[in-house]
JSON list of C-alpha atoms in Angstrom, two decimals:
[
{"chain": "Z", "resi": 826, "resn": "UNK", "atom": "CA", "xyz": [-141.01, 149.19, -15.86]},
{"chain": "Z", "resi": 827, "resn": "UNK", "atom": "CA", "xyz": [-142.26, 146.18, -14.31]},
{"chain": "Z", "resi": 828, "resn": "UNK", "atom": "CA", "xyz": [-144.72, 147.71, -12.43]},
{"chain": "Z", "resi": 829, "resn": "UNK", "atom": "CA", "xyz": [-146.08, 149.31, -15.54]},
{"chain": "Z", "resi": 830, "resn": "UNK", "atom": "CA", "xyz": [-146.16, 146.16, -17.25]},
{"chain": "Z", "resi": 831, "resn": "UNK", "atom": "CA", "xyz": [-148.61, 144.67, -15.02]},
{"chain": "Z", "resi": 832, "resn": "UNK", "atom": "CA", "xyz": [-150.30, 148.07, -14.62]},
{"chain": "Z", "resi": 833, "resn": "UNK", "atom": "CA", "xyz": [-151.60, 148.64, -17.98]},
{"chain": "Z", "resi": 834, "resn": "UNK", "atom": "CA", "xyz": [-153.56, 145.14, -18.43]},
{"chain": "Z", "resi": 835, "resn": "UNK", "atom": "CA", "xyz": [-154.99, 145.02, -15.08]},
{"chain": "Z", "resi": 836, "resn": "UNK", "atom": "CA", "xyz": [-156.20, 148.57, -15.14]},
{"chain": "Z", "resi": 837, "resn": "UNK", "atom": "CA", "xyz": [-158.23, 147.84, -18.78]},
{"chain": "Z", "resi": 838, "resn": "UNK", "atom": "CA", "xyz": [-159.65, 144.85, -17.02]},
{"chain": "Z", "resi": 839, "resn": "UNK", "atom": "CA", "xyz": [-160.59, 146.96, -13.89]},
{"chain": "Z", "resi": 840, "resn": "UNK", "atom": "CA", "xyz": [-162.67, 149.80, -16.36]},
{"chain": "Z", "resi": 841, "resn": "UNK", "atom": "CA", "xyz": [-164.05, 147.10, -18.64]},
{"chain": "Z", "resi": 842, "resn": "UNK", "atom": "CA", "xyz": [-165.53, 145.10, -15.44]},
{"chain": "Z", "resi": 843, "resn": "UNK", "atom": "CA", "xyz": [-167.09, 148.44, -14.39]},
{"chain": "Z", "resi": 844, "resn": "UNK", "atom": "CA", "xyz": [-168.62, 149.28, -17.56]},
{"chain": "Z", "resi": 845, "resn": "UNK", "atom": "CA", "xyz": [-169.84, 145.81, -17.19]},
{"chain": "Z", "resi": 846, "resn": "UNK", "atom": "CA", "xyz": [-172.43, 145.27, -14.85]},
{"chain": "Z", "resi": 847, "resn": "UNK", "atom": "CA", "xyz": [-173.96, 146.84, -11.52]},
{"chain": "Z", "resi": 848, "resn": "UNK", "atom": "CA", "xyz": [-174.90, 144.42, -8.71]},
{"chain": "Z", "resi": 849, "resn": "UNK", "atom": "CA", "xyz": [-178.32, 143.35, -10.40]},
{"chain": "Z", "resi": 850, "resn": "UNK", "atom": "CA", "xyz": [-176.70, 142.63, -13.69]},
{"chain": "Z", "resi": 851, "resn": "UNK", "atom": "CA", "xyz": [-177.98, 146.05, -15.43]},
{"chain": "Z", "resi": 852, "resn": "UNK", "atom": "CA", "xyz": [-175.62, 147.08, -17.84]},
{"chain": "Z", "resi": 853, "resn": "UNK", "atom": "CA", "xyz": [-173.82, 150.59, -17.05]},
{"chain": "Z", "resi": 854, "resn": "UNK", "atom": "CA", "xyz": [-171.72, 152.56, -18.54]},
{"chain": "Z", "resi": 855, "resn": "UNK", "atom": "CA", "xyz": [-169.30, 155.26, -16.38]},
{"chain": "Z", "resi": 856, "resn": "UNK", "atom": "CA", "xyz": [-169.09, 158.87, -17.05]},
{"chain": "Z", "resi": 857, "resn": "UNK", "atom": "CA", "xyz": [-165.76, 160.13, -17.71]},
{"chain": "Z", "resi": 858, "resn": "UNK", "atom": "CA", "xyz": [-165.35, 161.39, -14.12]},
{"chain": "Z", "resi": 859, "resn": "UNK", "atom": "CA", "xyz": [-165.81, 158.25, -12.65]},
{"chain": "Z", "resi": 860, "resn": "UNK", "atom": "CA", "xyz": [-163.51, 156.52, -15.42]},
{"chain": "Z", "resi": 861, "resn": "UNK", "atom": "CA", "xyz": [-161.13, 159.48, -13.82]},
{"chain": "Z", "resi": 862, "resn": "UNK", "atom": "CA", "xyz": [-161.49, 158.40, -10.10]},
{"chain": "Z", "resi": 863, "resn": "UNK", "atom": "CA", "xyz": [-160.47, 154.83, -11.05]},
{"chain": "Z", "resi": 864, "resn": "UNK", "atom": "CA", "xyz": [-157.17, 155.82, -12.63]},
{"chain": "Z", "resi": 865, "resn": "UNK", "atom": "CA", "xyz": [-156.92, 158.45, -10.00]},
{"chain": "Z", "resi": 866, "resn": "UNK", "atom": "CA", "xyz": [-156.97, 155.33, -7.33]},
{"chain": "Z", "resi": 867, "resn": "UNK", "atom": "CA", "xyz": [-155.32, 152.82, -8.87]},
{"chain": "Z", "resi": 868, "resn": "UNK", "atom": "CA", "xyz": [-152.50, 155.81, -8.91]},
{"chain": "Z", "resi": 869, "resn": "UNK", "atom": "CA", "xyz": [-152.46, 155.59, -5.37]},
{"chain": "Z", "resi": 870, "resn": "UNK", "atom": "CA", "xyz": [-153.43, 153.02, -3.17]},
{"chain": "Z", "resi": 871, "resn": "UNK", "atom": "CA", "xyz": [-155.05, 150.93, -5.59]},
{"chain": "Z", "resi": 872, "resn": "UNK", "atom": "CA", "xyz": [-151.93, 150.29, -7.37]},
{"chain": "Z", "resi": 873, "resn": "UNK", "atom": "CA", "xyz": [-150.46, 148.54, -4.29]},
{"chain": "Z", "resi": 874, "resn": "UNK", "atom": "CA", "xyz": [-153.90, 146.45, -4.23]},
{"chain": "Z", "resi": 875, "resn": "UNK", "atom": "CA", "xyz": [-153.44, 145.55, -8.02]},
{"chain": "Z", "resi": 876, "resn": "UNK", "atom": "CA", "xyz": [-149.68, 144.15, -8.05]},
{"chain": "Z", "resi": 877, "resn": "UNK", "atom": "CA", "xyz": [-149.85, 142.95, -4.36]},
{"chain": "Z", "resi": 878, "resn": "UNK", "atom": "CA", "xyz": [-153.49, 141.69, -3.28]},
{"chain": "Z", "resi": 879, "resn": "UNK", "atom": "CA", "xyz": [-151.80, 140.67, 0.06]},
{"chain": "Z", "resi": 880, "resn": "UNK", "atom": "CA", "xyz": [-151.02, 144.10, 1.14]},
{"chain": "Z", "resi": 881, "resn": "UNK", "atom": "CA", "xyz": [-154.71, 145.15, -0.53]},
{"chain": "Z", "resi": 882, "resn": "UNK", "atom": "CA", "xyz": [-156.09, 147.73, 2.20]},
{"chain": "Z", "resi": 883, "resn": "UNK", "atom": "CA", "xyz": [-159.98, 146.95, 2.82]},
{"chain": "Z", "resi": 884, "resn": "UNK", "atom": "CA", "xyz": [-160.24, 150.97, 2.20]},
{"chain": "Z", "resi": 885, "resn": "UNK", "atom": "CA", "xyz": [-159.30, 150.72, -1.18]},
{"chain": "Z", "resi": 886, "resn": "UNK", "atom": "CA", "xyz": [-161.30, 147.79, -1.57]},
{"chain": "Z", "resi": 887, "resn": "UNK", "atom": "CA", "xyz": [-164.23, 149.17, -0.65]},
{"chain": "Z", "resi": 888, "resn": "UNK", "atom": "CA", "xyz": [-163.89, 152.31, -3.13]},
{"chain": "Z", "resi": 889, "resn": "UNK", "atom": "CA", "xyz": [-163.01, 149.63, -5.94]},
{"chain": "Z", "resi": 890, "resn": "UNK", "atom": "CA", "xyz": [-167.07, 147.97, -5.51]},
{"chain": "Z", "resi": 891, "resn": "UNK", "atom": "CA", "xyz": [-168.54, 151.07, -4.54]},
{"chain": "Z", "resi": 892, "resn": "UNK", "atom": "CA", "xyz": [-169.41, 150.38, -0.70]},
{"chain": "Z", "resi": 893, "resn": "UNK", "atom": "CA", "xyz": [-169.74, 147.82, 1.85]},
{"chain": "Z", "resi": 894, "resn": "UNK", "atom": "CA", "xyz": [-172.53, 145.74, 2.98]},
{"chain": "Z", "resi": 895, "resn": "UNK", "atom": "CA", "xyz": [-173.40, 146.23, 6.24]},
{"chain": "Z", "resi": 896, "resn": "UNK", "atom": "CA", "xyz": [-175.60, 144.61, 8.95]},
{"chain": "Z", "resi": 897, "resn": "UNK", "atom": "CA", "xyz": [-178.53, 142.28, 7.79]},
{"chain": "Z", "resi": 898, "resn": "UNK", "atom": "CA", "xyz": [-177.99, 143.08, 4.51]},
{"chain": "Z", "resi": 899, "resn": "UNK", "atom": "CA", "xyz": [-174.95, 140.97, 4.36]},
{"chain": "Z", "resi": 900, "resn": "UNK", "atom": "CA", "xyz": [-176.85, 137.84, 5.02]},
{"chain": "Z", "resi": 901, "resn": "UNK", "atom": "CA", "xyz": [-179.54, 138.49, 2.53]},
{"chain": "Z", "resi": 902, "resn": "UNK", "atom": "CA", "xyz": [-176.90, 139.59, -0.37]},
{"chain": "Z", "resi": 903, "resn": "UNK", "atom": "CA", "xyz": [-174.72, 136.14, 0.12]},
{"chain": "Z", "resi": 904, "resn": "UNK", "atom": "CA", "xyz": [-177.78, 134.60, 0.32]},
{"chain": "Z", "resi": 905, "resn": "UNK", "atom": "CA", "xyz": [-179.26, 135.46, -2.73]},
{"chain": "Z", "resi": 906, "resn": "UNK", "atom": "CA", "xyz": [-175.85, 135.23, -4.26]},
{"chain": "Z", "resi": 907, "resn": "UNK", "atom": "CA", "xyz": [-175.84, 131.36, -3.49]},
{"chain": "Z", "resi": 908, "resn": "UNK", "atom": "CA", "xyz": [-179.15, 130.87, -4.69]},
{"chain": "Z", "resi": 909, "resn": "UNK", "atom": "CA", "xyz": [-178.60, 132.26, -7.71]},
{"chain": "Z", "resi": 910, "resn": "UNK", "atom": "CA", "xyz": [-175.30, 130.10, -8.13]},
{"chain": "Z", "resi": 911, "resn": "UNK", "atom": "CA", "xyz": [-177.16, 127.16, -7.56]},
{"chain": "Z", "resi": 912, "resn": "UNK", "atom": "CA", "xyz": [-179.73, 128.30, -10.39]},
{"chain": "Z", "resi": 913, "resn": "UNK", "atom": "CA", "xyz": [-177.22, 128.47, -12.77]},
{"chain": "Z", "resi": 914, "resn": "UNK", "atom": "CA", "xyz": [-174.69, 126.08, -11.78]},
{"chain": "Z", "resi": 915, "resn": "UNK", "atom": "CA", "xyz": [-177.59, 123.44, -11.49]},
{"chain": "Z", "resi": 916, "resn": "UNK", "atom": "CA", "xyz": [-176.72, 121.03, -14.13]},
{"chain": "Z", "resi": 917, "resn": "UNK", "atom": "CA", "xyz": [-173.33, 120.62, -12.81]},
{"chain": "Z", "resi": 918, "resn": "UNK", "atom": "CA", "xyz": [-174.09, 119.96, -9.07]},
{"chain": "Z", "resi": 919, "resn": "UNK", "atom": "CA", "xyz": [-177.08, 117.55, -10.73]},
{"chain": "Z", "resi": 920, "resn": "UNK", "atom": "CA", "xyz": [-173.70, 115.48, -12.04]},
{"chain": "Z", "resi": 921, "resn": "UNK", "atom": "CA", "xyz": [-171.52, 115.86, -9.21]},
{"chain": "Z", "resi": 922, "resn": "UNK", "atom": "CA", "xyz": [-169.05, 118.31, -10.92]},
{"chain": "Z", "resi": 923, "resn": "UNK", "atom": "CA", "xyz": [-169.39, 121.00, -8.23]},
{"chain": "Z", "resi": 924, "resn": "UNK", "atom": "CA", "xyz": [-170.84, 122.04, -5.27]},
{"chain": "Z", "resi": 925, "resn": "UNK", "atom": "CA", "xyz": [-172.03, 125.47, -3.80]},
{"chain": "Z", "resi": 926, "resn": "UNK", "atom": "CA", "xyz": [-172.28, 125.92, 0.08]},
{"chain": "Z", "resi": 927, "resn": "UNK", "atom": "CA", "xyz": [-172.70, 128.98, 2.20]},
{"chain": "Z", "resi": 928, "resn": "UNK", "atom": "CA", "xyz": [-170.57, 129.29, 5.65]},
{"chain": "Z", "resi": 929, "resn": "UNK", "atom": "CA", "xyz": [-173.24, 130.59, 8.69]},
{"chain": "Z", "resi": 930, "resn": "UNK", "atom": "CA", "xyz": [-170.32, 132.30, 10.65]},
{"chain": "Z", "resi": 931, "resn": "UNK", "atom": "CA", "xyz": [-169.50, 134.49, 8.15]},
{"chain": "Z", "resi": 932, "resn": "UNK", "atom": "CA", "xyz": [-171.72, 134.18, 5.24]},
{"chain": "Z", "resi": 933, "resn": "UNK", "atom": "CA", "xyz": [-169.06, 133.58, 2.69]},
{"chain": "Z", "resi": 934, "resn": "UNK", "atom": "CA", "xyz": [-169.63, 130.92, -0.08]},
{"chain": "Z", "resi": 935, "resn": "UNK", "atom": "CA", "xyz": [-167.70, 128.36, -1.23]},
{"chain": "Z", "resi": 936, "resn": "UNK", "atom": "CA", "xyz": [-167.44, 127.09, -4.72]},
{"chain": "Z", "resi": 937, "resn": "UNK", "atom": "CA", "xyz": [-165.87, 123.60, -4.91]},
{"chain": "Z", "resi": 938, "resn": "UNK", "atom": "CA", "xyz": [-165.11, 122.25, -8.62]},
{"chain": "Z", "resi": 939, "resn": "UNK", "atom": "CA", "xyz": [-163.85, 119.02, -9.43]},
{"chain": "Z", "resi": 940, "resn": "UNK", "atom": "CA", "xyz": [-161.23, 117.80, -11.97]},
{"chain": "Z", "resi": 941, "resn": "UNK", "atom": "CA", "xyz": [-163.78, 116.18, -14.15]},
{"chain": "Z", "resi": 942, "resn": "UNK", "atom": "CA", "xyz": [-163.21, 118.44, -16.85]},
{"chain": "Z", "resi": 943, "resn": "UNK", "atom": "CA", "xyz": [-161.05, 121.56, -15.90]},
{"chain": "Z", "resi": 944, "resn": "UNK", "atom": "CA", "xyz": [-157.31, 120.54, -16.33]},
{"chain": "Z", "resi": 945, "resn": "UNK", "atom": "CA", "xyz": [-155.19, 117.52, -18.04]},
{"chain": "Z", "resi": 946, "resn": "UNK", "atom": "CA", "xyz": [-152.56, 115.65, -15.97]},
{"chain": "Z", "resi": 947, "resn": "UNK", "atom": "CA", "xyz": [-149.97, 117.89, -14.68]},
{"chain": "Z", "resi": 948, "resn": "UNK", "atom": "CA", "xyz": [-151.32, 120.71, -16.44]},
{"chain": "Z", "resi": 949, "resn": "UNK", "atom": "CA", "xyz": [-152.61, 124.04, -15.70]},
{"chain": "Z", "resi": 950, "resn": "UNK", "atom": "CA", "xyz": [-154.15, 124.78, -18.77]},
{"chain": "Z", "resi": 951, "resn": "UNK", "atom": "CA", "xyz": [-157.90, 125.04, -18.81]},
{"chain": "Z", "resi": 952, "resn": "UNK", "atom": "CA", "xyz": [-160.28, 122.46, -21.07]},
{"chain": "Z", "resi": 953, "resn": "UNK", "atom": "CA", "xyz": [-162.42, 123.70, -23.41]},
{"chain": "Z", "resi": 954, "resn": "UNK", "atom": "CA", "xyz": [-165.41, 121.62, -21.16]},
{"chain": "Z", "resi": 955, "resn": "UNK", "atom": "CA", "xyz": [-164.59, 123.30, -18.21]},
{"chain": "Z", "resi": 956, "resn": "UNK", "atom": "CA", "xyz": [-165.27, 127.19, -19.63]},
{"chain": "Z", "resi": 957, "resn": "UNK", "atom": "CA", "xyz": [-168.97, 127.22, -19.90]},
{"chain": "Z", "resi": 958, "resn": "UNK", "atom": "CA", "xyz": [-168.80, 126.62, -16.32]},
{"chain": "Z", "resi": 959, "resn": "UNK", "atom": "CA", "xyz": [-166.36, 129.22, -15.38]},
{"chain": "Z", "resi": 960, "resn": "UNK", "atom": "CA", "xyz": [-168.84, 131.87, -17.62]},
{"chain": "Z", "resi": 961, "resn": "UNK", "atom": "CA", "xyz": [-171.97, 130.94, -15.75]},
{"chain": "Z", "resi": 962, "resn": "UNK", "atom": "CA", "xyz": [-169.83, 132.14, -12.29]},
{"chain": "Z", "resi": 963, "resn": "UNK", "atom": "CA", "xyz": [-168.65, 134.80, -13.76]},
{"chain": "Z", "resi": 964, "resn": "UNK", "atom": "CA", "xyz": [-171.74, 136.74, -14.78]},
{"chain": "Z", "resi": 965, "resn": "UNK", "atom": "CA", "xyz": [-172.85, 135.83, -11.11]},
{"chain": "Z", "resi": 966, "resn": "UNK", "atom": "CA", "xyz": [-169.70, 137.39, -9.75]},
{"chain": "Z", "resi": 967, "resn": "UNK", "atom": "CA", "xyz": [-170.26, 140.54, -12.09]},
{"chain": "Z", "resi": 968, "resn": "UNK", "atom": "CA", "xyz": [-173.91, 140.81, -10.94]},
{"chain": "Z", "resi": 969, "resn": "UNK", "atom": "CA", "xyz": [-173.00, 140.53, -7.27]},
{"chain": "Z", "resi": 970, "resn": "UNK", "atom": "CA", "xyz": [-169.96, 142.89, -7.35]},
{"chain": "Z", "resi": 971, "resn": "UNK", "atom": "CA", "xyz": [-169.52, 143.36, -3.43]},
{"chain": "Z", "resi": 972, "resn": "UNK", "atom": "CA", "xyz": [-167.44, 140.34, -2.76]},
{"chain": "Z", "resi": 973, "resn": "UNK", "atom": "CA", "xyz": [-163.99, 139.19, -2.76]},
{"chain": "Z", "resi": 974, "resn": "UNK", "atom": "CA", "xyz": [-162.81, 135.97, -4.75]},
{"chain": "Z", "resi": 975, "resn": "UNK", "atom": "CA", "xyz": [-160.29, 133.82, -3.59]},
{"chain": "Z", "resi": 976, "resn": "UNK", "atom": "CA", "xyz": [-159.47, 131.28, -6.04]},
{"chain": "Z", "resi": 977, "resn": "UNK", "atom": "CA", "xyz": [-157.75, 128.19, -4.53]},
{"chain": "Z", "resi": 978, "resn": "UNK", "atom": "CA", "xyz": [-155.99, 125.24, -6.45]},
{"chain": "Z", "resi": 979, "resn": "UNK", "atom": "CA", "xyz": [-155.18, 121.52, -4.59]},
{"chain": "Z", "resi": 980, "resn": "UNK", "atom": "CA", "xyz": [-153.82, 118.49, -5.68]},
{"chain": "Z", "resi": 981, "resn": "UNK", "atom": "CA", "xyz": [-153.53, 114.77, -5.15]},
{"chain": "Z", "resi": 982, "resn": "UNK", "atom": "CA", "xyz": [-150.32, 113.58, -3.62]},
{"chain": "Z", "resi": 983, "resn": "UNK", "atom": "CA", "xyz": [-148.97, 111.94, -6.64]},
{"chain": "Z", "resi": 984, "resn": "UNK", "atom": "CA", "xyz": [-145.81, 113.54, -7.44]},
{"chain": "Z", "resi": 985, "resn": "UNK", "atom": "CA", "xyz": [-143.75, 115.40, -5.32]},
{"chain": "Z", "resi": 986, "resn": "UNK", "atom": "CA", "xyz": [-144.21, 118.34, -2.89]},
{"chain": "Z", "resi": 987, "resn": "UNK", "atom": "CA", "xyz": [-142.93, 121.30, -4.26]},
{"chain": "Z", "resi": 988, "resn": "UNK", "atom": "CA", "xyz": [-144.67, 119.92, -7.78]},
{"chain": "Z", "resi": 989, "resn": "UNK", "atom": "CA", "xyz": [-147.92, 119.57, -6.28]},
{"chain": "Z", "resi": 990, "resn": "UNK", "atom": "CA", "xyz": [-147.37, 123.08, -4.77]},
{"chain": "Z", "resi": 991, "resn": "UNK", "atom": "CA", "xyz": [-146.69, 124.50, -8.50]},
{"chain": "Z", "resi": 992, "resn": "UNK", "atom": "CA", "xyz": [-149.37, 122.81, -9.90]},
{"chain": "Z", "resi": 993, "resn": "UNK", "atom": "CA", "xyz": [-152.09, 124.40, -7.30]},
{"chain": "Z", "resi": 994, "resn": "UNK", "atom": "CA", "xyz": [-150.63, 127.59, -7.81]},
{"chain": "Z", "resi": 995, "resn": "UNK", "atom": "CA", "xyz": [-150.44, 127.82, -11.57]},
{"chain": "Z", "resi": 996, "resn": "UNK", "atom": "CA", "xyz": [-154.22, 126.17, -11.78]},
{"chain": "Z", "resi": 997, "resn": "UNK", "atom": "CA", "xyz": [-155.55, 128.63, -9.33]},
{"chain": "Z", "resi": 998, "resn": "UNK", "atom": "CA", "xyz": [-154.03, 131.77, -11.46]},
{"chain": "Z", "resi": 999, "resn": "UNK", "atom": "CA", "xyz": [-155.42, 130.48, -14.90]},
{"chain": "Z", "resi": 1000, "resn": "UNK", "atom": "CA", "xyz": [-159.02, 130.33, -12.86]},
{"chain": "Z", "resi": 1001, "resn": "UNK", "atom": "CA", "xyz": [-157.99, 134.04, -12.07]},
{"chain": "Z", "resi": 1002, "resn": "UNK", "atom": "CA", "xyz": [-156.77, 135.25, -15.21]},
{"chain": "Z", "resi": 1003, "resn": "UNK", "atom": "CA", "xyz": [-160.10, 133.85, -16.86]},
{"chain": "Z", "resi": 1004, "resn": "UNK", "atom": "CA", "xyz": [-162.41, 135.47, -14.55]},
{"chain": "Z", "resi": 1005, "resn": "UNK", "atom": "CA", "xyz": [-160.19, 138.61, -15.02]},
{"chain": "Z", "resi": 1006, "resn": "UNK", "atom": "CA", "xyz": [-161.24, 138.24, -19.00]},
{"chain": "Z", "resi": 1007, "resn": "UNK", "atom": "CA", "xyz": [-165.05, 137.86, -17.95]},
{"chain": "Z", "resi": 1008, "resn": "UNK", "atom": "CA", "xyz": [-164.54, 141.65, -16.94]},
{"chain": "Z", "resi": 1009, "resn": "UNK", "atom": "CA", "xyz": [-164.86, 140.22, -13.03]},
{"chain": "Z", "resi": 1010, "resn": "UNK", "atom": "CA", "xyz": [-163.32, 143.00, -11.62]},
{"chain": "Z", "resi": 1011, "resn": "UNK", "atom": "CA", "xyz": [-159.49, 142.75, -10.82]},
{"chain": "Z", "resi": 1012, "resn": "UNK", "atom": "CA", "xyz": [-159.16, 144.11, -7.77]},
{"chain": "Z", "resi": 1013, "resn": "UNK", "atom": "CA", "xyz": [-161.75, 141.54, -5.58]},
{"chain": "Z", "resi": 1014, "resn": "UNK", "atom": "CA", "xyz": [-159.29, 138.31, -7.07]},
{"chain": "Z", "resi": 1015, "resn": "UNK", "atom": "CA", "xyz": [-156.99, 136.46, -5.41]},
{"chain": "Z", "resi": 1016, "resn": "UNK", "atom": "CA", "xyz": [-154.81, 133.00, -6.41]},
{"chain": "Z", "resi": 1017, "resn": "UNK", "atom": "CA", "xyz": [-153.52, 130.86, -3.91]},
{"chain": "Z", "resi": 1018, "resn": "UNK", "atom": "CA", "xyz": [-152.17, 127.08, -4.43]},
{"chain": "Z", "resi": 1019, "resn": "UNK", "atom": "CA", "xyz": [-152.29, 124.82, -1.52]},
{"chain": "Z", "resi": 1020, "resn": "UNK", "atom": "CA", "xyz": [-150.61, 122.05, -3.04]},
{"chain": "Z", "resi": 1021, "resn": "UNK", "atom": "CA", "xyz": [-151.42, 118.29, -1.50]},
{"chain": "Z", "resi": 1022, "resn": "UNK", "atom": "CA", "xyz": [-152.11, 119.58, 1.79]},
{"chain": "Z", "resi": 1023, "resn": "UNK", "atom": "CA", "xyz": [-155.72, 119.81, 2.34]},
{"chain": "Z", "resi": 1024, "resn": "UNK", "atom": "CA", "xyz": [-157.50, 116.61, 0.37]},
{"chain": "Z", "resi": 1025, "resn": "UNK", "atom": "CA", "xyz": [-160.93, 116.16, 0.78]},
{"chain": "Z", "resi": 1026, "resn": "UNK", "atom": "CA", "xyz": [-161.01, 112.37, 0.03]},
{"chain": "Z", "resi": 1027, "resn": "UNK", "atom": "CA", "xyz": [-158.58, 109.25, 0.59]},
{"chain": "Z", "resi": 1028, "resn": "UNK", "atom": "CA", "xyz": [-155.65, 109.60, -1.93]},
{"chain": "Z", "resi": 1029, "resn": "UNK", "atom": "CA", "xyz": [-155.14, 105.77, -1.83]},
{"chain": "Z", "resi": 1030, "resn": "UNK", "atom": "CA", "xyz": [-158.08, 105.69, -4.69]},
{"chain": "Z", "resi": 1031, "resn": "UNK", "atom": "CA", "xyz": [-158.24, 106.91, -8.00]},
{"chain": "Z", "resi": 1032, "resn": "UNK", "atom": "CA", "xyz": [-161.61, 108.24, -6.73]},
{"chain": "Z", "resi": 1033, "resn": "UNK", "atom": "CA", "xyz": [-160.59, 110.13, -4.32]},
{"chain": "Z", "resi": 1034, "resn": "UNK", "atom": "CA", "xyz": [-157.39, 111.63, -5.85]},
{"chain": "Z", "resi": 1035, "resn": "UNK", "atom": "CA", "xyz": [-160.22, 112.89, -8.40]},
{"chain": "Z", "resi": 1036, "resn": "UNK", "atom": "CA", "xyz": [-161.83, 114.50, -5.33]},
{"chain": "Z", "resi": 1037, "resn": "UNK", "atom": "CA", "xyz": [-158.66, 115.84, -4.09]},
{"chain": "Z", "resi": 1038, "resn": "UNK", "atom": "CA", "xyz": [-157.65, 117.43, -8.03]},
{"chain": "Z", "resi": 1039, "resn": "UNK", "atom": "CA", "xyz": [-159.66, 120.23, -7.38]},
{"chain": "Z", "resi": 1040, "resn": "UNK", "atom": "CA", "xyz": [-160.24, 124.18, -7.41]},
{"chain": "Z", "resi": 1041, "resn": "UNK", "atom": "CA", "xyz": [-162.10, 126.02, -4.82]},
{"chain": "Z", "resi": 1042, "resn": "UNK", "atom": "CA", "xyz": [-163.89, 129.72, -4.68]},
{"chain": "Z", "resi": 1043, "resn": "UNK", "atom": "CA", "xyz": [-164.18, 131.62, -1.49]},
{"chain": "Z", "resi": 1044, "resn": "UNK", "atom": "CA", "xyz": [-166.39, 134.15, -1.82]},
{"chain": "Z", "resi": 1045, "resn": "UNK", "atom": "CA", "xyz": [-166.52, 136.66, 0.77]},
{"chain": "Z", "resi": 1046, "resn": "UNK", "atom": "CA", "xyz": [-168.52, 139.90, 1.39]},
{"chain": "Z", "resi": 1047, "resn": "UNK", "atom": "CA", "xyz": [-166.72, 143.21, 1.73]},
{"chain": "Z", "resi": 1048, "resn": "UNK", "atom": "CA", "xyz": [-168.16, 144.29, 4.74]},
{"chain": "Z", "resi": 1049, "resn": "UNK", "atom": "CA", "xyz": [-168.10, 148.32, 5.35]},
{"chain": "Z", "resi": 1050, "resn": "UNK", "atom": "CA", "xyz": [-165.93, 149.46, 8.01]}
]
C-alpha cells in the first residue's frame, strides 16, 4: 500500500512533465500510446527508479527522456543549457544570489543558490522570494529534458550534527518536490543533504555561514549507452 501511495502522485507528475515540454520548450501533447508506454514502464523498472532513485538503472532512465546524448553533442547541449541559465537567472547572479558554472570533465552544471531568500532559520520551508527563482530553472530544466538533477542541501555548523544533517536533507527535498510541481519530470530528480560537511566559506563569520546555508543543482547529461 505504501508503494502505491507514492506511486500514484509521482506517476501524474511524470505524464504532466511530458505533456509539458520537448527539449526546445515546444509544447506537446502524447498520444494515448505513448501515455500507455509510460505506465507500462513505470510498471516495471521504472517503478524501482520512482520510489528508489539510488537503485534507478541508466536504461530506464534513458527511456524516461527519450534518448541519450551522445558524442559532441553532449558538449554543445550543456552548453547551451548554461547559457541559457545564465540568460534567465541573470538578475540574480547580477546580486550575488546564485551562480551557474559548467564542469569541463564532464560537462555537468552546477547551480549554486544562496540563503538570501530561500529558507528561514532552521526551516525547510521555502520563501515566497525564493520561488520566482526556482520557476525560471524549472522551465530551463523542462526545455532541456536530457539531464539528471541532483538537488543538494548544506548548512552552517551552528547547531548540532545530526540537525544540520536533517536540515540539508529536508531543504534539498522541498527544492525537489517544487520542481516536481513545475512538471520537471520525476524520474531525472534526486535529494541529497550533506549537512555541515562541505562549507564553501569560513563559518567563524556571519558572512560566510550565509555562504555555507546553501542549496546546490548538479545537472548532469544522460549520456546514451
Amino acid at each position: 500500500m505504501r508503494t502505491r501511495a507514492l506511486l500514484t502522485p509521482l506517476l501524474a507528475a511524470l505524464l504532466l512533465s511530458a505533456c509539458a515540454t520537448n527539449d526546445l520548450g515546444d509544447s506537446r501533447d502524447m498520444s494515448n500510446t505513448q501515455k500507455g508506454a509510460i505506465i507500462g514502464s513505470v510498471s516495471g523498472a521504472a517503478l524501482g527508479a520512482i520510489v528508489n532513485h539510488k537503485n534507478r538503472g541508466k536504461g530506464a532512465l534513458i527511456g524516461a527522456v527519450g534518448g541519450g546524448l551522445a558524442g559532441t553533442g553532449v558538449g554543445y547541449y550543456m552548453d547551451t543549457q548554461a547559457k541559457d541559465l545564465q540568460k534567465q537567472l541573470q538578475a540574480e547572479i547580477q546580486r550575488g544570489e546564485i551562480s551557474v558554472e559548467k564542469r569541463a570533465s564532464d560537462n555537468a552544471l552546477l547551480v549554486s543558490m544562496t540563503s538570501t531568500t530561500g529558507f528561514d532559520t532552521n526551516s525547510s520551508v521555502l520563501k515566497p522570494g525564493y520561488t520566482p527563482t526556482l520557476n525560471k530553472i524549472a522551465r530551463v530544466l523542462n526545455q532541456y529534458g536530457k539531464t539528471t538533477v541532483a538537488v543538494i542541501g548544506h548548512t552552517d555548523s551552528v547547531g548540532s550534527n545530526a540537525a544540520n544533517q536533517t536540515l540539508s536533507e529536508n531543504r534539498a527535498q522541498s527544492v525537489l518536490d517544487y520542481f516536481a510541481g513545475q512538471n520537471v519530470n520525476p524520474l531525472r530528480l534526486q535529494a541529497y543533504g550533506k549537512g555541515e560537511t562541505e562549507p564553501r566559506a569560513d563559518n567563524g563569520t556571519e558572512a560566510g555561514r550565509q555562504l555555507n546555508r546553501r542549496v546546490e543543482l548538479w545537472i548532469q547529461p544522460v549520456v546514451a549507452q
